[in-house]
Amino acid sequence: MLGPLAQEIKQTSKIKNTTPIMVVIGNPPWSAINKTKLDDRFIKEKMESYKKKKVIGTHSLEDPYVKFIRFAQHKIEENGSGIVGMIVNNSFLKGIGFENMRIDLARAFDKIMIYNLHGNPKIDKHDENIFDITTSNTIIIMIKFPKELRLNNGNCVIEYDEIKGTRSKKFVALKNKNNNWKKIYPENTGQFLFIPHKADKIYEKWMSLDQIFSKRFTGSNTHRDNFVVAFDKDTLESRIIDFLDSSISDQELVDKYDLNPDLDKINKIRTKARREGLKKDLIRDYSYRPYDCRIAYFSQHIMGARRAQYDDVKDVLSICVPSSSGSDPWSAVHITKGMADIKFCEFTIPSYMFPLKLKAQTSYETKIDDIEYDNSLLKHDYNFTDKFVRCVVRKYNNGVTGEDVFYYIYGILHSPLYRKKYTQYLKREFPRIPFINNIDNEHGDSKLLLKISSLGKELANYHRMTKTVQIPNNKIEWSKNKTMIKKIDPTRDGDVVSVRFMDYTISNIPHNIWDYNIGGRNVLSHVIDRFMSKNDINLADRQHFLNVCGSISKTIEIQSKLDTLLYDRLFKKRNGKVL
């Protein structure tokens, strides 16, 4: 034994004393909308290894920190061995758009150590960031050993640890970091995650929204909301007229509307827009945020919107969700009729629209497995995939319509039990939907589906404000203040909240209504922000606020009913197992 051991010690000493080690360390910039030009040919070619598989959310790979990691990986691979140590945004640990990045890093390195520092106060107000920012961060150390020292049969060992809490607590932990690392196995998670994760085999068998719906559309990204989006048609039309008016100089236009000061770009856009002229039919309703419908000018030149995409969803109901979400528990879903904004459901993750119907007529064979079916799902222009339609027809061959299925999905997405149980999935990929069986047999329970669908439709009506309700006894009160304040100032008193803003106070708002969030965004705070943006409040605005409160109150009530219906089928333990 001693001979080989002595030889190994000799070789190791030689490497330690004579072999240079390539080390890449740094704190690169993190920003998905960073304007830093890192798109030269070299890095573009290298980034292809992170983009091989077609996935949602690959725009995240444009973040500079991702390109710096890819550059560091290249230098280590070029050298044959080395170490990378960086502190970066932690979005790549679980984001669906980073899946191939994680796979490629595990291929390139022998050992990866992840110390997740978290630090997003929007997710947890008690979790402080080590920097003066709100973006969660992580330390990543990646090691590629020389060939003669390579262990574990060439498989990457991935170790993980994390810390939450105050900044001082994190600094102490960083200074005294021990070897309390936990091995994780990304290949067992379905999405090759760099965080601890226990797969739910039942959930992963369900079809996701992008497997259920044939087409999805990204919400519109205007690049200049303060100009092409307005509260009323007259204001918006006046802006467009000014934009087209050649007597108003580019600089005057920029100063008046606070536009991007790039005058060459403005001039080119204005020249193209003048050829098109003012088209009033492009002034259309725009779902800017939940409970916030505005007016937008859908000109390809001025807004940058794709006309074809807008027409595809015009006057069509769509379920809107992002491809991933930071909200905890997950709540990033709402409904719209027509085009929605790209940030409709989430602050930073693009919202996707899954419309109920499409323009083009879609029909399916009525004969499935040599059985003739008479089902409306097979005959209408519903935006469902062939595979999904066949599954539903086999399961519920008794008059279940496309609308029933659509509202059933919307209902499931609002179940608090569903959101809590599957939040780890919902935060990183499109939701998967259970189409529920009876407990005691394999056949579909269409009666339960129709009950949930009815509640989902009721939710949709309240969320679109086609059905309104006042808070019981009209308890919420408005009053005028003597002093003007510029920010929203909420205070709690037991079970109610009062909020001051501008020269108003709204009192006696039930705390569960005030705390209601969609995609991490406080709904009532946004409604008030809308008032402050207008710098004016009229009777219609007051009524709108009360209607939103009523809608939230009914939503909470309906969510409780949904959980009662779903508990036995999805969450009740039987024989030690969760159905």
Coordinates of C-alpha atoms in Angstrom, one line a residue, residues 163-560:
I163 CA -28.9 31.6 5.3
K164 CA -31.7 34.0 5.9
G165 CA -32.1 36.8 8.5
T166 CA -30.4 40.0 9.3
R167 CA -27.4 41.4 7.5
S168 CA -25.2 41.2 10.6
K169 CA -26.2 37.5 11.1
K170 CA -25.1 36.8 7.5
F171 CA -21.8 38.6 7.9
V172 CA -21.0 36.5 11.0
A173 CA -21.9 33.3 9.1
L174 CA -19.8 34.3 6.2
K175 CA -16.8 35.0 8.4
N176 CA -17.1 31.7 10.3
K177 CA -18.4 29.5 7.4
N178 CA -17.9 25.9 8.4
N179 CA -18.1 22.7 6.2
N180 CA -21.8 22.1 6.9
W181 CA -22.6 21.7 3.2
K182 CA -25.4 19.4 2.0
K183 CA -25.2 17.4 -1.2
I184 CA -28.0 18.0 -3.7
Y185 CA -28.8 15.9 -6.7
P186 CA -30.2 18.2 -9.5
E187 CA -30.8 15.3 -11.9
N188 CA -33.6 14.1 -9.7
T189 CA -35.6 17.3 -9.7
G190 CA -37.0 17.3 -13.2
Q191 CA -35.6 20.8 -13.8
F192 CA -32.0 20.2 -12.8
L193 CA -32.2 22.7 -9.9
F194 CA -29.3 24.0 -7.9
I195 CA -31.4 24.1 -4.7
P196 CA -32.7 21.3 -2.4
H197 CA -35.9 20.0 -3.9
K198 CA -38.1 16.9 -3.4
A199 CA -39.9 15.9 -6.5
D200 CA -43.6 15.3 -6.4
K201 CA -44.2 12.5 -8.8
I202 CA -48.0 13.0 -8.8
Y203 CA -47.7 16.7 -9.7
E204 CA -45.1 16.1 -12.4
K205 CA -47.6 13.8 -14.2
W206 CA -50.1 16.5 -14.7
M207 CA -50.1 18.6 -17.9
S208 CA -48.8 22.2 -17.6
L209 CA -50.5 25.2 -19.1
D210 CA -48.2 25.2 -22.1
Q211 CA -49.2 21.6 -22.8
I212 CA -52.9 22.3 -22.3
F213 CA -53.1 25.4 -24.5
S214 CA -52.0 25.3 -28.1
K215 CA -50.7 28.9 -28.2
R216 CA -49.6 31.5 -25.7
F217 CA -48.7 35.1 -26.1
T218 CA -46.4 37.4 -24.2
G219 CA -47.9 40.6 -22.8
S220 CA -47.0 43.8 -24.6
N221 CA -43.8 45.6 -23.6
T222 CA -44.2 49.3 -24.5
H223 CA -40.8 50.6 -23.5
R224 CA -42.5 54.0 -22.9
D225 CA -45.6 53.4 -20.6
N226 CA -45.8 57.1 -19.6
F227 CA -46.4 58.0 -23.2
V228 CA -48.3 55.3 -25.1
V229 CA -50.5 54.3 -22.1
A230 CA -53.1 56.7 -20.7
F231 CA -56.1 56.8 -18.5
D232 CA -58.4 58.1 -21.2
K233 CA -58.6 58.3 -25.0
D234 CA -58.6 62.1 -25.3
T235 CA -55.3 62.4 -23.4
L236 CA -53.7 59.6 -25.4
E237 CA -54.9 61.0 -28.8
S238 CA -53.5 64.4 -27.9
R239 CA -50.1 62.8 -27.2
I240 CA -50.0 61.0 -30.5
I241 CA -51.0 64.2 -32.4
D242 CA -48.0 65.9 -30.8
F243 CA -45.8 63.0 -31.7
L244 CA -46.7 63.3 -35.4
D245 CA -46.6 67.1 -35.5
S246 CA -43.5 68.1 -37.4
S247 CA -43.8 71.7 -36.1
I248 CA -42.8 70.3 -32.6
S249 CA -39.1 69.6 -32.5
D250 CA -37.7 66.3 -31.2
Q251 CA -36.1 68.0 -28.2
E252 CA -39.4 69.8 -27.4
L253 CA -41.3 66.4 -27.5
V254 CA -38.7 64.8 -25.3
D255 CA -38.9 67.6 -22.7
K256 CA -42.6 67.7 -22.7
Y257 CA -43.2 64.0 -22.3
D258 CA -40.0 62.9 -20.6
L259 CA -39.0 60.5 -23.4
N260 CA -35.7 58.8 -24.0
P261 CA -33.3 61.6 -24.8
D262 CA -31.8 59.7 -27.8
L263 CA -32.9 62.3 -30.4
D264 CA -31.7 60.2 -33.4
K265 CA -33.9 57.3 -32.3
I266 CA -36.9 59.6 -31.6
N267 CA -36.5 61.2 -35.1
K268 CA -36.4 57.8 -36.9
I269 CA -39.5 56.6 -35.0
R270 CA -41.4 59.9 -35.7
T271 CA -40.5 59.7 -39.4
K272 CA -42.0 56.1 -39.6
A273 CA -45.0 57.0 -37.5
R274 CA -45.9 60.0 -39.8
R275 CA -46.0 57.7 -42.8
E276 CA -48.6 55.7 -40.9
G277 CA -50.5 58.7 -39.6
L278 CA -52.9 58.8 -36.7
K279 CA -55.1 55.7 -36.7
K280 CA -57.8 55.9 -34.1
D281 CA -58.6 52.2 -34.4
L282 CA -55.2 51.5 -32.8
I283 CA -56.4 53.3 -29.6
R284 CA -57.6 50.3 -27.6
D285 CA -58.3 49.0 -24.1
Y286 CA -55.2 47.7 -22.4
S287 CA -55.0 45.5 -19.3
Y288 CA -52.2 47.3 -17.6
R289 CA -52.4 45.6 -14.2
P290 CA -55.1 43.5 -12.3
Y291 CA -58.1 45.8 -11.7
D292 CA -56.4 48.5 -13.8
C293 CA -57.6 48.8 -17.4
R294 CA -56.1 51.7 -19.3
I295 CA -55.9 52.9 -22.9
A296 CA -52.9 52.3 -25.2
Y297 CA -51.9 53.2 -28.8
F298 CA -51.0 49.9 -30.5
S299 CA -48.8 51.3 -33.3
Q300 CA -45.9 49.1 -34.2
H301 CA -43.7 52.2 -34.6
I302 CA -44.7 54.2 -31.5
M303 CA -45.4 51.4 -29.0
G304 CA -43.3 48.7 -30.6
A305 CA -46.3 46.3 -30.3
R306 CA -46.9 43.4 -32.7
R307 CA -50.2 44.1 -34.4
A308 CA -50.8 40.5 -35.3
Q309 CA -50.4 39.4 -31.7
Y310 CA -52.8 42.0 -30.5
D311 CA -55.4 40.9 -33.0
D312 CA -55.0 37.3 -32.0
V313 CA -56.3 38.0 -28.4
K314 CA -58.6 40.9 -29.2
D315 CA -61.9 40.4 -27.3
V316 CA -60.7 37.0 -26.2
L317 CA -60.5 35.8 -22.5
S318 CA -57.0 34.8 -21.4
I319 CA -55.6 33.4 -18.2
C320 CA -52.4 35.3 -17.5
V321 CA -49.5 33.8 -15.6
P322 CA -45.7 34.3 -15.6
S323 CA -43.3 31.5 -16.5
S324 CA -41.9 31.7 -12.9
S325 CA -42.7 33.8 -9.9
G326 CA -41.1 35.2 -6.7
S327 CA -44.3 35.5 -4.8
D328 CA -44.6 33.2 -1.7
P329 CA -47.1 31.7 -1.6
W330 CA -47.7 31.8 -5.3
S331 CA -50.4 34.2 -6.4
A332 CA -49.4 35.3 -9.9
V333 CA -52.5 34.7 -11.9
H334 CA -55.3 36.9 -13.2
I335 CA -57.7 37.1 -16.2
T336 CA -58.0 39.5 -19.0
K337 CA -60.0 40.2 -22.1
G338 CA -57.8 41.5 -24.8
M339 CA -54.1 42.5 -24.6
A340 CA -52.3 42.6 -21.3
D341 CA -49.1 44.3 -20.3
I342 CA -45.9 42.3 -20.0
K343 CA -45.8 43.0 -16.2
F344 CA -49.5 42.3 -15.7
C345 CA -49.0 39.6 -13.1
E346 CA -45.4 40.0 -11.9
F347 CA -42.9 42.8 -11.4
T348 CA -39.9 41.4 -13.2
I349 CA -41.1 38.1 -14.9
P350 CA -43.0 38.5 -18.2
S351 CA -46.7 37.6 -18.1
Y352 CA -48.0 35.1 -20.7
M353 CA -51.5 35.0 -22.0
F354 CA -53.3 31.7 -22.5
P355 CA -56.4 32.5 -24.6
L356 CA -59.6 30.4 -24.5
K357 CA -60.1 30.7 -28.2
L358 CA -58.2 31.4 -31.4
K359 CA -59.2 33.1 -34.6
A360 CA -58.5 30.1 -36.7
Q361 CA -61.1 27.3 -36.6
T362 CA -59.8 24.2 -34.9
S363 CA -61.5 20.8 -35.1
Y364 CA -60.5 17.3 -34.1
E365 CA -61.5 13.9 -35.1
T366 CA -64.7 12.8 -33.3
K367 CA -63.5 9.2 -33.3
I368 CA -61.0 8.5 -30.6
D369 CA -59.9 4.9 -29.9
D370 CA -62.6 3.7 -32.2
I371 CA -65.3 5.4 -30.0
E372 CA -67.5 8.1 -31.5
Y373 CA -67.7 11.1 -29.2
D374 CA -70.1 14.0 -29.2
N375 CA -68.3 16.7 -27.3
S376 CA -68.2 20.4 -28.0
L377 CA -64.4 20.4 -27.2
L378 CA -64.0 18.6 -30.6
K379 CA -65.9 21.1 -32.6
H380 CA -65.0 24.6 -31.6
D381 CA -62.1 27.0 -32.0
Y382 CA -60.7 26.4 -28.5
N383 CA -57.0 27.1 -27.9
F384 CA -56.3 23.5 -26.7
T385 CA -53.7 21.0 -27.9
D386 CA -54.9 17.9 -29.6
K387 CA -53.4 15.7 -26.9
F388 CA -55.2 17.6 -24.1
V389 CA -58.5 17.5 -25.9
R390 CA -58.3 13.8 -26.3
C391 CA -57.4 13.3 -22.6
V392 CA -60.4 15.4 -21.5
V393 CA -62.8 13.8 -23.9
R394 CA -61.9 10.3 -22.7
K395 CA -62.1 11.4 -19.1
Y396 CA -65.3 13.5 -19.2
N397 CA -67.5 12.4 -22.1
N398 CA -70.6 14.0 -20.9
G399 CA -71.0 17.5 -22.1
V400 CA -68.0 19.3 -20.6
T401 CA -67.4 22.4 -22.8
G402 CA -64.2 24.4 -23.5
E403 CA -65.5 27.1 -21.2
D404 CA -66.0 24.6 -18.4
V405 CA -62.4 23.5 -18.7
F406 CA -61.1 27.1 -19.0
Y407 CA -62.9 28.2 -15.8
Y408 CA -62.0 25.0 -14.0
I409 CA -58.3 25.8 -14.6
Y410 CA -58.8 29.3 -13.3
G411 CA -60.5 27.9 -10.2
I412 CA -57.7 25.4 -9.5
L413 CA -55.1 28.2 -9.8
H414 CA -56.9 30.1 -7.0
S415 CA -57.0 27.3 -4.5
P416 CA -54.9 28.3 -1.5
L417 CA -54.2 24.7 -0.7
Y418 CA -53.0 24.0 -4.3
R419 CA -50.8 27.1 -4.2
K420 CA -49.2 26.2 -0.9
K421 CA -48.6 22.6 -1.6
Y422 CA -47.1 23.1 -5.0
T423 CA -45.5 26.5 -4.5
Q424 CA -41.9 25.2 -5.2
Y425 CA -43.1 24.2 -8.7
L426 CA -45.3 27.3 -9.3
K427 CA -42.4 29.6 -8.6
R428 CA -40.2 28.2 -11.3
E429 CA -42.4 26.9 -14.2
F430 CA -45.9 27.2 -15.7
P431 CA -48.5 25.6 -13.4
R432 CA -49.6 22.0 -13.9
I433 CA -53.3 21.2 -13.6
P434 CA -54.9 18.2 -12.0
F435 CA -58.1 16.9 -13.7
I436 CA -59.6 15.1 -10.7
N437 CA -60.8 11.6 -10.4
N438 CA -63.3 10.1 -8.0
I439 CA -61.5 8.8 -4.9
D440 CA -62.7 5.3 -5.4
N441 CA -62.4 4.7 -9.1
E442 CA -60.4 5.8 -12.2
H443 CA -63.2 7.6 -14.0
G444 CA -63.3 11.4 -14.2
D445 CA -65.6 13.2 -11.8
S446 CA -67.3 15.7 -14.2
K447 CA -69.7 16.9 -11.5
L448 CA -66.8 18.1 -9.4
L449 CA -65.2 19.7 -12.4
L450 CA -68.3 21.6 -13.2
K451 CA -68.6 22.8 -9.5
I452 CA -65.0 24.1 -9.6
S453 CA -65.6 25.5 -13.0
S454 CA -68.6 27.4 -11.7
L455 CA -66.6 28.9 -8.9
G456 CA -63.8 29.7 -11.4
K457 CA -66.2 31.6 -13.6
E458 CA -67.6 33.5 -10.7
L459 CA -64.0 34.5 -9.8
A460 CA -63.4 35.6 -13.4
N461 CA -66.5 37.8 -13.4
Y462 CA -65.4 39.5 -10.2
H463 CA -61.8 39.9 -11.4
R464 CA -62.9 41.5 -14.7
M465 CA -65.4 43.7 -12.7
T466 CA -68.3 42.5 -14.9
K467 CA -69.9 41.5 -11.6
T468 CA -69.4 43.8 -8.6
V469 CA -70.3 43.7 -4.9
Q470 CA -70.0 46.2 -2.1
I471 CA -68.3 45.4 1.2
P472 CA -70.9 44.3 3.8
N473 CA -72.6 47.3 5.4
N474 CA -70.4 49.6 3.4
K475 CA -68.0 49.9 6.3
I476 CA -65.1 51.4 4.4
E477 CA -65.1 55.2 4.8
W478 CA -63.4 58.0 2.9
S479 CA -62.5 61.3 4.6
K480 CA -60.5 64.4 3.7
N481 CA -57.2 65.3 5.4
K482 CA -56.1 68.9 6.1
T483 CA -52.5 68.1 5.1
M484 CA -51.2 66.7 1.8
I485 CA -48.8 63.7 1.9
K486 CA -47.0 62.3 -1.1
K487 CA -46.8 58.6 -0.2
I488 CA -49.1 55.8 0.8
D489 CA -49.2 55.6 4.6
P490 CA -51.1 52.5 6.0
T491 CA -51.6 52.0 9.7
R492 CA -53.2 48.9 11.4
D493 CA -55.6 48.9 14.3
G494 CA -56.6 45.3 15.2
D495 CA -58.3 43.7 12.2
V496 CA -58.6 46.9 10.1
V497 CA -56.3 49.1 8.2
S498 CA -56.4 52.9 7.6
V499 CA -54.4 54.4 4.8
R500 CA -53.5 58.0 4.1
F501 CA -52.4 59.4 0.8
M502 CA -52.6 62.8 -0.9
D503 CA -55.3 64.6 1.1
Y504 CA -57.4 61.5 1.8
T505 CA -57.8 58.8 4.4
I506 CA -59.6 55.5 3.8
S507 CA -60.6 53.9 7.1
N508 CA -61.8 50.5 8.2
I509 CA -60.4 48.3 5.4
P510 CA -60.4 44.7 6.6
H511 CA -56.8 43.6 7.0
N512 CA -57.2 40.4 4.8
I513 CA -58.5 42.6 2.0
W514 CA -55.6 45.2 2.4
D515 CA -53.0 42.3 2.5
Y516 CA -54.3 40.7 -0.7
N517 CA -51.5 40.3 -3.3
I518 CA -51.3 39.2 -6.9
G519 CA -47.8 38.2 -8.0
G520 CA -46.2 39.9 -5.0
R521 CA -47.9 43.2 -5.7
N522 CA -50.3 44.6 -3.2
V523 CA -53.5 45.1 -5.1
L524 CA -55.0 48.0 -3.1
S525 CA -51.7 49.9 -3.0
H526 CA -51.6 49.7 -6.8
V527 CA -55.1 51.0 -7.0
I528 CA -54.1 54.0 -4.9
D529 CA -50.9 54.5 -6.9
R530 CA -53.2 54.8 -9.9
F531 CA -55.1 57.6 -8.2
M532 CA -51.9 59.4 -7.3
S533 CA -50.6 59.0 -10.9
K534 CA -53.8 60.7 -12.1
N535 CA -53.4 63.3 -9.3
D536 CA -57.2 63.4 -9.2
I537 CA -59.9 61.4 -7.5
N538 CA -63.5 61.5 -8.5
L539 CA -66.7 59.6 -7.5
A540 CA -66.0 56.9 -10.1
D541 CA -62.5 56.4 -8.6
R542 CA -64.0 56.0 -5.1
Q543 CA -66.5 53.5 -6.4
H544 CA -63.8 51.6 -8.2
F545 CA -61.8 51.3 -5.0
L546 CA -64.9 49.9 -3.2
N547 CA -65.6 47.5 -6.1
V548 CA -62.0 46.2 -5.9
C549 CA -62.4 45.7 -2.2
G550 CA -65.6 43.8 -2.8
S551 CA -64.0 41.7 -5.5
I552 CA -61.2 40.7 -3.1
S553 CA -63.6 39.9 -0.4
K554 CA -65.6 37.6 -2.7
T555 CA -62.3 36.0 -4.0
I556 CA -61.3 35.1 -0.4
E557 CA -64.8 33.6 0.1
I558 CA -64.7 31.6 -3.1
Q559 CA -61.1 30.4 -2.4
S560 CA -62.4 28.8 0.8

